[in-house]
Short mmCIF file of C-alpha atoms and ligand atoms in Angstrom, two decimals:
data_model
loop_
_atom_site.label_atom_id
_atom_site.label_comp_id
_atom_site.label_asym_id
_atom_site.label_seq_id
_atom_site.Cartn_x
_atom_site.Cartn_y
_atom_site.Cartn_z
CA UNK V 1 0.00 0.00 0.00
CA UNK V 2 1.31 3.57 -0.17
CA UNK V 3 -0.50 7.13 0.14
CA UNK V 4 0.90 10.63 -0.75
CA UNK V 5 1.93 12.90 1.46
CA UNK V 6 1.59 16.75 0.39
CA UNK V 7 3.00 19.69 2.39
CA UNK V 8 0.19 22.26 1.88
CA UNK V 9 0.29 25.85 2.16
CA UNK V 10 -2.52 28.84 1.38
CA UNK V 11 0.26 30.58 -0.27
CA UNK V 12 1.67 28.09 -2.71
CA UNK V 13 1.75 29.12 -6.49
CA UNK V 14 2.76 26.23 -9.03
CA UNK V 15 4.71 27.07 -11.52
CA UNK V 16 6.67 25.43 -14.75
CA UNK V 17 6.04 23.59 -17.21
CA UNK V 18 4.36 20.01 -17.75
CA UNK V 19 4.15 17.06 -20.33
CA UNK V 20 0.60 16.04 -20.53
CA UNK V 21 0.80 12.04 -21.06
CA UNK V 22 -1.43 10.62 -23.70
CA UNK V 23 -4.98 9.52 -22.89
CA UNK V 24 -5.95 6.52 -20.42
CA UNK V 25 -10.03 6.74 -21.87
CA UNK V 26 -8.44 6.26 -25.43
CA UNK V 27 -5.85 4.01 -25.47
CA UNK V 28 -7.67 1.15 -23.35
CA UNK V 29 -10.06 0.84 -26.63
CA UNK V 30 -7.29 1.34 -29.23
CA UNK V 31 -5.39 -1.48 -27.58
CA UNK V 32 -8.62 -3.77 -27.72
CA UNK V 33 -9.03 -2.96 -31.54
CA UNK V 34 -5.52 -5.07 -31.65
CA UNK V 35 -8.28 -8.01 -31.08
CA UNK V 36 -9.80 -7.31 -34.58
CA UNK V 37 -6.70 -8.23 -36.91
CA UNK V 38 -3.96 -10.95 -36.74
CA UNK V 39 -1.25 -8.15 -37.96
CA UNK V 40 0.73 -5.60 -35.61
CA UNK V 41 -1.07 -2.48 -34.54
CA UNK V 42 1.45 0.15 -33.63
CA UNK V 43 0.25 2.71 -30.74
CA UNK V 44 1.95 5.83 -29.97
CA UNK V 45 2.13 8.17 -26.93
CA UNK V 46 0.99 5.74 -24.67
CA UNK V 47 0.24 6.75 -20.68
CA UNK V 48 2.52 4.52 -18.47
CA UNK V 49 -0.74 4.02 -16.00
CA UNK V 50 -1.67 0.73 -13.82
CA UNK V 51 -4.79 0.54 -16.57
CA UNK V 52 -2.38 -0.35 -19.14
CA UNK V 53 -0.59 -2.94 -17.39
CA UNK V 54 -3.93 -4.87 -16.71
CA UNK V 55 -5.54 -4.04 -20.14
CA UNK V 56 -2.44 -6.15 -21.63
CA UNK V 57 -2.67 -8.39 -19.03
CA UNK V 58 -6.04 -9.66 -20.50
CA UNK V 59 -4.72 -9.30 -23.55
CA UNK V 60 -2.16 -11.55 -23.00
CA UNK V 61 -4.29 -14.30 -21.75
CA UNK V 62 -6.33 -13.97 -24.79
CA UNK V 63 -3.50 -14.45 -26.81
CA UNK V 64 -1.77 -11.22 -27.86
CA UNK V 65 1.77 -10.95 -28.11
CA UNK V 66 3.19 -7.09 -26.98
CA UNK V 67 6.12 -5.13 -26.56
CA UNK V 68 6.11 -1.88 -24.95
CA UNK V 69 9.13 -0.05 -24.86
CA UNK V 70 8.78 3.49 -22.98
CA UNK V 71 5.75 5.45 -24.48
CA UNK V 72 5.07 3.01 -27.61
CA UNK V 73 3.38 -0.24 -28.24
CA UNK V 74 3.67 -2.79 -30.59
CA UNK V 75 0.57 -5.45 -30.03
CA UNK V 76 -0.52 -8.98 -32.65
CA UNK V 77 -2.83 -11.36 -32.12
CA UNK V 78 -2.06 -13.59 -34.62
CA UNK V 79 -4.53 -16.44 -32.70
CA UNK V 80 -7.33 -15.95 -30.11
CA UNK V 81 -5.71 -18.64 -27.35
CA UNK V 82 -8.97 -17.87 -24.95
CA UNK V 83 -11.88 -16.04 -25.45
CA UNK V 84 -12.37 -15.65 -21.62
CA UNK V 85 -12.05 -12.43 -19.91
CA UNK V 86 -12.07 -13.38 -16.26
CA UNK V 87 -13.69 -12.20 -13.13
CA UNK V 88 -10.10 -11.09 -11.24
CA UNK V 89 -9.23 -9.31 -14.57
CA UNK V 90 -12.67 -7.10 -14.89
CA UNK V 91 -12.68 -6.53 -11.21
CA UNK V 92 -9.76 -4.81 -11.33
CA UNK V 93 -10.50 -2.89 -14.46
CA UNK V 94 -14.13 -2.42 -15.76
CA UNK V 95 -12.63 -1.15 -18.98
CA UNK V 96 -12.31 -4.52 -19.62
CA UNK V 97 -15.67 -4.79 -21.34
CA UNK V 98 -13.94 -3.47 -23.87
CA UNK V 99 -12.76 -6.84 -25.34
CA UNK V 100 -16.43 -8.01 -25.78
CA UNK V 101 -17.26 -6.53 -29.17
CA UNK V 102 -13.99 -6.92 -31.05
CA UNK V 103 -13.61 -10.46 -29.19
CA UNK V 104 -16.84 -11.53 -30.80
CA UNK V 105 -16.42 -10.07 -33.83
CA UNK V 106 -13.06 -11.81 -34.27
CA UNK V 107 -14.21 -15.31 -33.10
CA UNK V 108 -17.44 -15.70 -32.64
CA UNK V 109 -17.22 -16.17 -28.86
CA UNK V 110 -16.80 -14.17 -26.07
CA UNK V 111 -17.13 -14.78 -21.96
CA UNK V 112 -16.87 -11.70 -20.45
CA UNK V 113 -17.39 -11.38 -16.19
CA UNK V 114 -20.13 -8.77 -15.69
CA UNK V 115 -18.18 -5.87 -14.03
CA UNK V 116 -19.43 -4.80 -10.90
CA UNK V 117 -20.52 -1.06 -9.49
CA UNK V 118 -18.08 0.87 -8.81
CA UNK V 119 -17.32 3.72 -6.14
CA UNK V 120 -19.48 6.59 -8.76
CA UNK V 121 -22.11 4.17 -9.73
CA UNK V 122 -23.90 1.31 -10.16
CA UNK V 123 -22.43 1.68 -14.14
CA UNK V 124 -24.68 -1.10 -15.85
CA UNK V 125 -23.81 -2.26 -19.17
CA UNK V 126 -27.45 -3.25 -20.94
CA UNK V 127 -26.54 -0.88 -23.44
CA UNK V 128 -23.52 -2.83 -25.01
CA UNK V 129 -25.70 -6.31 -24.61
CA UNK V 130 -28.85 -4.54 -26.32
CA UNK V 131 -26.59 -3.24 -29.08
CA UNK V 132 -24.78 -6.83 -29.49
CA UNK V 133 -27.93 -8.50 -29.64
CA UNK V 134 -29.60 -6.29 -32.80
CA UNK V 135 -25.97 -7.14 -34.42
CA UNK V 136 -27.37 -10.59 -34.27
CA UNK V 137 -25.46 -12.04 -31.00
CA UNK V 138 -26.94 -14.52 -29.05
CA UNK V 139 -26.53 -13.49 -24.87
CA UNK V 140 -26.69 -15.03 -21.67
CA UNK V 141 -26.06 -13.99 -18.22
CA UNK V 142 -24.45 -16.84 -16.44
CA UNK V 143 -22.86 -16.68 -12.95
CA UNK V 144 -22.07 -13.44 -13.07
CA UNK V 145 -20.52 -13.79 -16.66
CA UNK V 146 -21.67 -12.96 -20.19
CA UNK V 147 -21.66 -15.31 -22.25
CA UNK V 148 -22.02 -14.12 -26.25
CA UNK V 149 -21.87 -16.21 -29.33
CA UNK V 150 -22.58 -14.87 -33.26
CA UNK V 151 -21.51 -17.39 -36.17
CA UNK V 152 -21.11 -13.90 -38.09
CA UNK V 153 -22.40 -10.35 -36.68
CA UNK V 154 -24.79 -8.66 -39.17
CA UNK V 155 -25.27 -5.40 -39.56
CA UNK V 156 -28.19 -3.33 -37.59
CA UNK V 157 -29.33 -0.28 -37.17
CA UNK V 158 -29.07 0.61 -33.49
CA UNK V 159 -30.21 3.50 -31.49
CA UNK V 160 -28.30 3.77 -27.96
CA UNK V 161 -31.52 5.11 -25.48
CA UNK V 162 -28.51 7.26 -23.54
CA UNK V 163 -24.93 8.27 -24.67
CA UNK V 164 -21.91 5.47 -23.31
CA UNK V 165 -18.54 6.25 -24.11
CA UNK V 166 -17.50 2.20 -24.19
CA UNK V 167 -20.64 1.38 -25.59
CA UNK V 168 -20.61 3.15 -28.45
CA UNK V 169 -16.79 1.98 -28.70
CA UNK V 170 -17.87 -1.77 -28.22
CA UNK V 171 -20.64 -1.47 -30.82
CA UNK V 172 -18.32 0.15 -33.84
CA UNK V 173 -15.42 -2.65 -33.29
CA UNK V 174 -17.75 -5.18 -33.14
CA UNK V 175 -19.65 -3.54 -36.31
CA UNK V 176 -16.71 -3.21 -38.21
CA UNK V 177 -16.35 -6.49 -39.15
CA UNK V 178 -19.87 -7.42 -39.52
CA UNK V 179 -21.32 -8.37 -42.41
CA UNK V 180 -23.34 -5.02 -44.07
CA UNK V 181 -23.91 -1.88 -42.72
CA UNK V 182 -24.48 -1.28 -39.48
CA UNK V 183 -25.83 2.70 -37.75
CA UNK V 184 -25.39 3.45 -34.48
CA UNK V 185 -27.37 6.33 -32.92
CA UNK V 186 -27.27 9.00 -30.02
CA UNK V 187 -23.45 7.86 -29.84
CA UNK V 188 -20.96 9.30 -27.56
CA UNK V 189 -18.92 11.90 -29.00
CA UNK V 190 -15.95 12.01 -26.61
CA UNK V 191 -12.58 12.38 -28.48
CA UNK V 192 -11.38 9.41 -27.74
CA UNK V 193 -14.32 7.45 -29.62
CA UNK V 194 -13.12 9.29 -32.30
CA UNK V 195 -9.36 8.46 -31.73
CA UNK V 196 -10.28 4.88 -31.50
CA UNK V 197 -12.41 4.95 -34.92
CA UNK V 198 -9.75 6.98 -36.61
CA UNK V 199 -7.63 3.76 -35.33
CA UNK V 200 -9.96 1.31 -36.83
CA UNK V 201 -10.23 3.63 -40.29
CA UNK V 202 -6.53 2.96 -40.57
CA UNK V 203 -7.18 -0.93 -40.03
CA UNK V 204 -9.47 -0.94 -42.97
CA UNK V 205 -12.69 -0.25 -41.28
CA UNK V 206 -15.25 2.26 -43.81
CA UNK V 207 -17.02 4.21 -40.89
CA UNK V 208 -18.72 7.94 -41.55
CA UNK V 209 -19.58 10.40 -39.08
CA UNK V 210 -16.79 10.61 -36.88
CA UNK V 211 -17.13 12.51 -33.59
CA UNK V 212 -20.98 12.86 -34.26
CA UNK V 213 -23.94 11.85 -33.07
CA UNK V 214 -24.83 8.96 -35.77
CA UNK V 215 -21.88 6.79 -37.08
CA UNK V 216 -21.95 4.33 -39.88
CA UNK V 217 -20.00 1.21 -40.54
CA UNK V 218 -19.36 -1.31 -43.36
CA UNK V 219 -18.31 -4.35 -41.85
CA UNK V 220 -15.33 -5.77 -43.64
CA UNK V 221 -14.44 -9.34 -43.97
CA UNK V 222 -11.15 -8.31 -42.19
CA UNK V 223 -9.14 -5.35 -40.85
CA UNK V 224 -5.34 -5.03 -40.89
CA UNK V 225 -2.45 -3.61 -39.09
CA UNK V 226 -2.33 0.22 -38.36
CA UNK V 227 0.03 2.71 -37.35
CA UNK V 228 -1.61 5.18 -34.42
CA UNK V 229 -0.91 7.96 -31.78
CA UNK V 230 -3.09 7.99 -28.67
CA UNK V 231 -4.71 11.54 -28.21
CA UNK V 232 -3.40 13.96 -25.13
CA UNK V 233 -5.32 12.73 -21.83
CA UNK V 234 -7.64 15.80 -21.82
CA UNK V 235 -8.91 15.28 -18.12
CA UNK V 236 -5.09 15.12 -16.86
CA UNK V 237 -4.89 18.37 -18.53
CA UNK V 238 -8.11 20.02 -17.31
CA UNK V 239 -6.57 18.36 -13.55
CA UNK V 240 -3.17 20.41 -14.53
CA UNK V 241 -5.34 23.77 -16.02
CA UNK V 242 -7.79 23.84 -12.32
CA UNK V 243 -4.03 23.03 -10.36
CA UNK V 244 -3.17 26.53 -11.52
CA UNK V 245 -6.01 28.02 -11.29
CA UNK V 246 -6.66 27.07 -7.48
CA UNK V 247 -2.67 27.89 -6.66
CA UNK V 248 -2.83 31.48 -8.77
CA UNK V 249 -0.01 29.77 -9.97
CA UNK V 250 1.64 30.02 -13.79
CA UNK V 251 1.48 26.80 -15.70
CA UNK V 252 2.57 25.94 -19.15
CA UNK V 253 0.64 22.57 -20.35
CA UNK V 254 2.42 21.32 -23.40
CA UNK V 255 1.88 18.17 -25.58
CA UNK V 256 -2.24 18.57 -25.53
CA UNK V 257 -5.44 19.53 -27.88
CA UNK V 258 -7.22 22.26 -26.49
CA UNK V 259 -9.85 21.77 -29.12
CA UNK V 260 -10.99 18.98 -26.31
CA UNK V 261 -10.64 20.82 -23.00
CA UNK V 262 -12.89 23.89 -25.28
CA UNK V 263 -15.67 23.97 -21.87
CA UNK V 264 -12.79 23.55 -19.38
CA UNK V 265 -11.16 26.29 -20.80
CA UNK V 266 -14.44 28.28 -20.86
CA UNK V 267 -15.49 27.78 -17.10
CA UNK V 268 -12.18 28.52 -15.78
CA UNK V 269 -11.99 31.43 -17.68
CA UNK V 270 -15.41 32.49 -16.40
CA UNK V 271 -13.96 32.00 -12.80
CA UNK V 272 -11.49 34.38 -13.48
CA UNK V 273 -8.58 32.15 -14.45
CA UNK V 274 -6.01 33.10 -17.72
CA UNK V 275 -6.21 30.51 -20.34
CA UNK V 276 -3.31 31.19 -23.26
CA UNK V 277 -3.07 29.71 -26.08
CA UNK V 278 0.53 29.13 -26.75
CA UNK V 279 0.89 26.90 -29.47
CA UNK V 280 -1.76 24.57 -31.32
CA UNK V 281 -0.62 21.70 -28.79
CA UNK V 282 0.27 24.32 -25.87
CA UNK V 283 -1.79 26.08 -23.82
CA UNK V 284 -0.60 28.26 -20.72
CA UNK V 285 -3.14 29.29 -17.19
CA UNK V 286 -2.36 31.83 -15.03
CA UNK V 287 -4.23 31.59 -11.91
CA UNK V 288 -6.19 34.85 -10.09
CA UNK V 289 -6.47 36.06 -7.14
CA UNK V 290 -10.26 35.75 -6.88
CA UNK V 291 -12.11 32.92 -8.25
CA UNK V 292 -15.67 33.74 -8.89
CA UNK V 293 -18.20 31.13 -8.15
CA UNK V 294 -19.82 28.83 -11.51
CA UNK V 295 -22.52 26.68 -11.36
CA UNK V 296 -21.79 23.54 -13.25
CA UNK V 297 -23.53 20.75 -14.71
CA UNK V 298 -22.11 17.72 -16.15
CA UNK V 299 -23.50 16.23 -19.44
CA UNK V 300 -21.77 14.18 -22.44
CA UNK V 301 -19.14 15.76 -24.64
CA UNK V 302 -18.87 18.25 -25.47
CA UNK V 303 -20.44 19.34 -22.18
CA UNK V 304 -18.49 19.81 -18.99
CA UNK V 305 -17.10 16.18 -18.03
CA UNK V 306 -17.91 14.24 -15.64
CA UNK V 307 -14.25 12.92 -15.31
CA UNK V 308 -13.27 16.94 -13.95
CA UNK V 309 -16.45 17.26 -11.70
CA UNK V 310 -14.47 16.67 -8.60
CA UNK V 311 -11.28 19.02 -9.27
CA UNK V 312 -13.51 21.58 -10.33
CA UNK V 313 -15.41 21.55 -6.68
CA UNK V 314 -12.15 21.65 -5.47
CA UNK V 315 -11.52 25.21 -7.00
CA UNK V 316 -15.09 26.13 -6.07
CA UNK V 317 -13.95 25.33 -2.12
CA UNK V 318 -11.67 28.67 -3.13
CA UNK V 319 -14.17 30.76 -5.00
CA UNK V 320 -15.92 34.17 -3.30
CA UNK V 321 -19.27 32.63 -2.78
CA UNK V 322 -21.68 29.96 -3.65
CA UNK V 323 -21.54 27.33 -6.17
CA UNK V 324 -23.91 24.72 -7.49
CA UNK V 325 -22.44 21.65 -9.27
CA UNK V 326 -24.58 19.09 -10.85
CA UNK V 327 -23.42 16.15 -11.73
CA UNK V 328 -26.13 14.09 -14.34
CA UNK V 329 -24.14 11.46 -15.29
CA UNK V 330 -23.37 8.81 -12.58
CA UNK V 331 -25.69 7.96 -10.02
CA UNK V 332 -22.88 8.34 -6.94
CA UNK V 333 -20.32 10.42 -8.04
CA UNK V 334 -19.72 12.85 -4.70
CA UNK V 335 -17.72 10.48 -2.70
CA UNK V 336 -15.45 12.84 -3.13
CA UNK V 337 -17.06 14.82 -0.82
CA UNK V 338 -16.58 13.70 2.68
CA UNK V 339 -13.22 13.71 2.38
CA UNK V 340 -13.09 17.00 1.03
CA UNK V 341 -15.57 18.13 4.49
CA UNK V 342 -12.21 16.35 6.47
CA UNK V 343 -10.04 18.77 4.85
CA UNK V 344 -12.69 21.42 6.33
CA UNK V 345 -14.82 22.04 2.87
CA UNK V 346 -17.96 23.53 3.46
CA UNK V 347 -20.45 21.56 0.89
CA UNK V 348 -23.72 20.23 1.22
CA UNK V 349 -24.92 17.09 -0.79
CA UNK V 350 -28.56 16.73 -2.30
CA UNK V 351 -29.21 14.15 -4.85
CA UNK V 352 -27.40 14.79 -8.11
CA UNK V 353 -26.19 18.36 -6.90
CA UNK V 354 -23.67 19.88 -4.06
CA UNK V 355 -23.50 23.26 -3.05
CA UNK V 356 -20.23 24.11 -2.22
CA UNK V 357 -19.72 27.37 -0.43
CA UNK V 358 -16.71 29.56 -0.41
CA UNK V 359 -14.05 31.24 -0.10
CA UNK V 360 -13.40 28.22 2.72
CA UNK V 361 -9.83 28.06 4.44
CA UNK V 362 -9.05 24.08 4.12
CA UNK V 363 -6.57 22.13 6.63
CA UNK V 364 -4.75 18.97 6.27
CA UNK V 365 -6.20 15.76 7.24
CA UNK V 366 -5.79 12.08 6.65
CA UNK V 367 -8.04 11.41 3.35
CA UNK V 368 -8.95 8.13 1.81
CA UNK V 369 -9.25 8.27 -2.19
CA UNK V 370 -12.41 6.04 -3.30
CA UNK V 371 -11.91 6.71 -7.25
CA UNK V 372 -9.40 7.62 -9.82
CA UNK V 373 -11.01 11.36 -10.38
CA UNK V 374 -11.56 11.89 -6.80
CA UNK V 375 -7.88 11.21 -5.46
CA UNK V 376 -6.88 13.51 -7.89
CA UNK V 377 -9.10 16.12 -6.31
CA UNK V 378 -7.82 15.60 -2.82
CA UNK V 379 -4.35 15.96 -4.32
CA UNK V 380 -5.73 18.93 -5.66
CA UNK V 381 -7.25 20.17 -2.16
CA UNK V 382 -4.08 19.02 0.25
CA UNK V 383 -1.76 21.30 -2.21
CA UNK V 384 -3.64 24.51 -0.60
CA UNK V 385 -4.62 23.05 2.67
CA UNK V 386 -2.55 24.12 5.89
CA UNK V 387 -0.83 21.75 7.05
CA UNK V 388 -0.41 17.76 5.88
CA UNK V 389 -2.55 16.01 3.79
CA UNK V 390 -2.15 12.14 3.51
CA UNK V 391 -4.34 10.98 0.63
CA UNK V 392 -4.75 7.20 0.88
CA UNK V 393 -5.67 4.07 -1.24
CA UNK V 394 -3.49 5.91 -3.66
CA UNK V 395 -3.50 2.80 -6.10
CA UNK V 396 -6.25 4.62 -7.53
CA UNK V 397 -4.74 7.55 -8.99
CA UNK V 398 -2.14 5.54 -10.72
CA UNK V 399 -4.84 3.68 -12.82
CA UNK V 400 -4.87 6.99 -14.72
CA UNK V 401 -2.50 9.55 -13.55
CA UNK V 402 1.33 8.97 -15.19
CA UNK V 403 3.38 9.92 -12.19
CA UNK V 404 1.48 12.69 -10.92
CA UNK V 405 3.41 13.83 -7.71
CA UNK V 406 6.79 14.01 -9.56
CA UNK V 407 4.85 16.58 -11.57
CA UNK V 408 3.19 18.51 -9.28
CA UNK V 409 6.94 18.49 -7.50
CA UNK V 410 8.69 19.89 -10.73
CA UNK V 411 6.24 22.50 -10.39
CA UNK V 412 7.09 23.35 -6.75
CA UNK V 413 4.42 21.15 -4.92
CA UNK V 414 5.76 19.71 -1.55
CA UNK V 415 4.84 16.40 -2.21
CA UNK V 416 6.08 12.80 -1.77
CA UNK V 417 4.97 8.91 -2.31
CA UNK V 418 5.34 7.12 1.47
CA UNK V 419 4.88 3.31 1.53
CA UNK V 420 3.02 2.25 4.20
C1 LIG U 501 -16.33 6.10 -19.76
O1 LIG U 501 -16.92 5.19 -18.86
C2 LIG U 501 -15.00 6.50 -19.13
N1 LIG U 501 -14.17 5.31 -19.00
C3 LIG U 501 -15.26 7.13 -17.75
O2 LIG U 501 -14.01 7.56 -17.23
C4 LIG U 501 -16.16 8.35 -17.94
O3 LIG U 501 -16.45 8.90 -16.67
C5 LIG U 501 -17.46 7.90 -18.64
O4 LIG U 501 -17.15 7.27 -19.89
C6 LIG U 501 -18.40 9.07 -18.92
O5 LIG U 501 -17.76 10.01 -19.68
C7 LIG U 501 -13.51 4.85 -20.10
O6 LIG U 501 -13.63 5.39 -21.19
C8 LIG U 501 -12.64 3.66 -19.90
P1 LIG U 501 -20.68 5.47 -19.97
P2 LIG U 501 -18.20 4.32 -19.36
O7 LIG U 501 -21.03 4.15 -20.53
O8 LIG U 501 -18.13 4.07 -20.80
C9 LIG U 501 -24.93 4.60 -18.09
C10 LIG U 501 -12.33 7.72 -15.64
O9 LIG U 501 -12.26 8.26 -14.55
N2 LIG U 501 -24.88 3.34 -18.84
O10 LIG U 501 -20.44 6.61 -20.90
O11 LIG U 501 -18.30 3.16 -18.42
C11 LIG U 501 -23.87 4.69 -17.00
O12 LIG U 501 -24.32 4.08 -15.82
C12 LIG U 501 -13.56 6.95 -16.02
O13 LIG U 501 -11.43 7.77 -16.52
C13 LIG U 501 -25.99 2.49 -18.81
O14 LIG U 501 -27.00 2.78 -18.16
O15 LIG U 501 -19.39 5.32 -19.05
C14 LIG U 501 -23.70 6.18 -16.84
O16 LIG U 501 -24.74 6.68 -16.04
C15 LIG U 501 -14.56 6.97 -14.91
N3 LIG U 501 -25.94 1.32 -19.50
C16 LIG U 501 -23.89 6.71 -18.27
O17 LIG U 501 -24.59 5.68 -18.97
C17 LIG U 501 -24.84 0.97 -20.24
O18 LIG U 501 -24.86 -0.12 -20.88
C18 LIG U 501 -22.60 6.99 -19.02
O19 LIG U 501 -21.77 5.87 -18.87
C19 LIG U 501 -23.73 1.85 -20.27
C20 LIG U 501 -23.78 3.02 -19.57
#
């Protein structure tokens, strides 16, 4: 086990420069589409997060062969070996639904453990079974598994009845090498479902409307090797963008897209922050002295995401007044919360919104992190709380944070990795 230990201080401004690392949300996927095609798929900028490391651990046990060397990935799987993804695997990492779609779309077979809730939700996935069904699969829920079996997907048209990021990401690998065409509708839009189908374009796929709401495929018999770079992690830099906001710090973010963080940008802006454009993949914030207060709402991209709900309260902690944050898209997503009240928030909870009142003086406490987002926020909060902060269960952070404290340190955070 270990937990970070941060040095806080009211007074602390970060400042430097930082590498944004390439995006956990996109790659996951990307490295899945490797299930579609016996030839190598070549993956560029790739995070060094735990995620990875168990995303190609159930890759290797369904037969892939990999070599990563630093931020690059070479992946083939010339044979499917098993077409089980198992219970200890998904537990660990929902994003392991993933390998459904392509799985069954490569062999014909796929057992799959149901993933469980998780800390922001009970995060069903009906919507991938649904859509696997109209492409012709046949389903079954067995102890705790899913069991799916298609001699050869055919193409549907399918209309999701809300937006999922790994749904709609399930549903175009597994459509692209059905037989036909297949339309998906109401799809997610996030950037990195269209990272992952500009991945599968390259492979051979035909798909139309990229990035919008209604995306069509013609299944081919099959898809090749590709050549790819994983897209900036947008909610790292949107973590990095509210860090210098809340520190009135000066921060140079290099290596991203702002064309993603576009309603990031705009709220911090609106709560007085500077937001610079320095180069097409640069972008520089200069934090002020008073943050106004912004009501926010969280809704699919490209709304304000759900991902940077819990930094952002952080910053509202520090604004000059009241704030009302909604968040629409997971059921239980303010666990967050009572950790930030130990660290002497004032916020009050009432079903999908918090108030959170400011300008509130935090102090260090002894914090437990329940999710990835939400450790990052009490990272976040312990940088500009008096005193020590230990943020625990810090396995959490590292499913999607590439070394996080060493950066916050190289921009003048007090702030070190204890093993306990
Ligand atoms: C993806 O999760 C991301 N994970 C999440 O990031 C992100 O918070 C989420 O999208 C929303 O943007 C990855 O991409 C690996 P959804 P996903 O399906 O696909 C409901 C992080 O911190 N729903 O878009 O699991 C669901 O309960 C993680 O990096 C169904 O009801 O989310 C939720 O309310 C956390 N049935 C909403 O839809 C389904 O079959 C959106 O979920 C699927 C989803």
């Amino acid at each position: 086990m270990e937990k970070i230990r941060i040095l806080g201080d009211h007074n602390l401004r970060l400042k430097g420069e930082v590498k944004i690392s390439g995006s956990k949300n996109a790659v996951l996927p990307a490295i899945a589409a490797s299930l579609l095609t016996q030839d190598k798929v070549r993956l560029g900028n790739i995070p060094l997060v735990k995620d990875v490391f168990s995303m190609l651990t159930l890759m290797k046990e369904l037969g892939s062969d990999y070599d990563l060397k630093k931020n690059a990935l070479t992946i083939q799987v010339k044979k499917i070996l098993s077409e089980e993804a198992s219970y200890e695997l998904v537990r660990v990492m929902r994003a392991s639904i993933l390998v459904l779609g392509p799985l069954l779309a490569r062999s014909g077979k796929a057992i799959v453990a149901l993933p469980g809730g998780c800390a922001i939700g009970s995060r069903p996935i009906d919507l991938h079974i649904a859509g696997l069904q109209k492409l012709g699969a046949s389903i079954t829920l067995e102890h705790g598994y899913i069991k799916a079996e298609a001699e050869r997907l055919q193409g549907a048209d399918i209309q999701f009845e809300k937006k999922t990021v790994t749904g709609t990401e399930n549903l175009v690998m597994a459509a692209s090498l059905a037989r036909g065409e297949t339309v998906l509708r109401n799809c997610a839009r996030e950037p990195e479902v269209s990272n992952l189908c500009e991945l599968l374009v390259k492979m051979g796929a035909q798909i139309e409307g990229i990035g919008e709401e209604v995306i069509r495929i013609k299944g081919a018999d099959e898809l090749g090797g590709a050549v790819h770079e994983i897209i900036p992690d947008r909610i790292e830099a949107g973590t990095f963008l509210v860090a210098g906001a809340l520190t009135q710090g000066d921060i140079t973010l290099i290596d991203i897209q702002p064309v993603h963080l576009i309603t990031i940008i705009e709220k911090l802006r609106y709560s007085g922050a500077v937001i610079e454009t320095i180069k097409d993949d640069v972008l520089r914030v200069i934090g002020s002295p008073e943050i106004k207060p912004q009501d926010i709402t969280t809704s699919p991209y490209p709304g304000f995401p759900t991902d940077m709900q819990a930094q952002f309260m952080v910053l509202m902690t520090q604004a000059s007044g009241t704030s009302i944050i909604t968040e629409t898209i997971f059921d239980r997503r303010f666990s967050h919360v009572n950790e930030l009240l130990r660290l002497g928030a004032n916020i009050e909870v009432s079903g999908d919104k918090a108030l959170v009142k400011g300008k509130t003086p935090l102090s260090g406490a002894e914090v437990i992190a329940t999710d990835l987002r939400a450790s990052a926020s009490l990272i976040l909060a312990g940088l500009i709380a008096g005193g020590e902060t230990n943020v625990n269960e810090v396995e959490h952070i590292d499913r999607g944070y590439e070394a996080i404290e060493e950066k916050l340190k190289s921009l003048g955070a007090r702030i070190e990795r204890i093993k306990i």
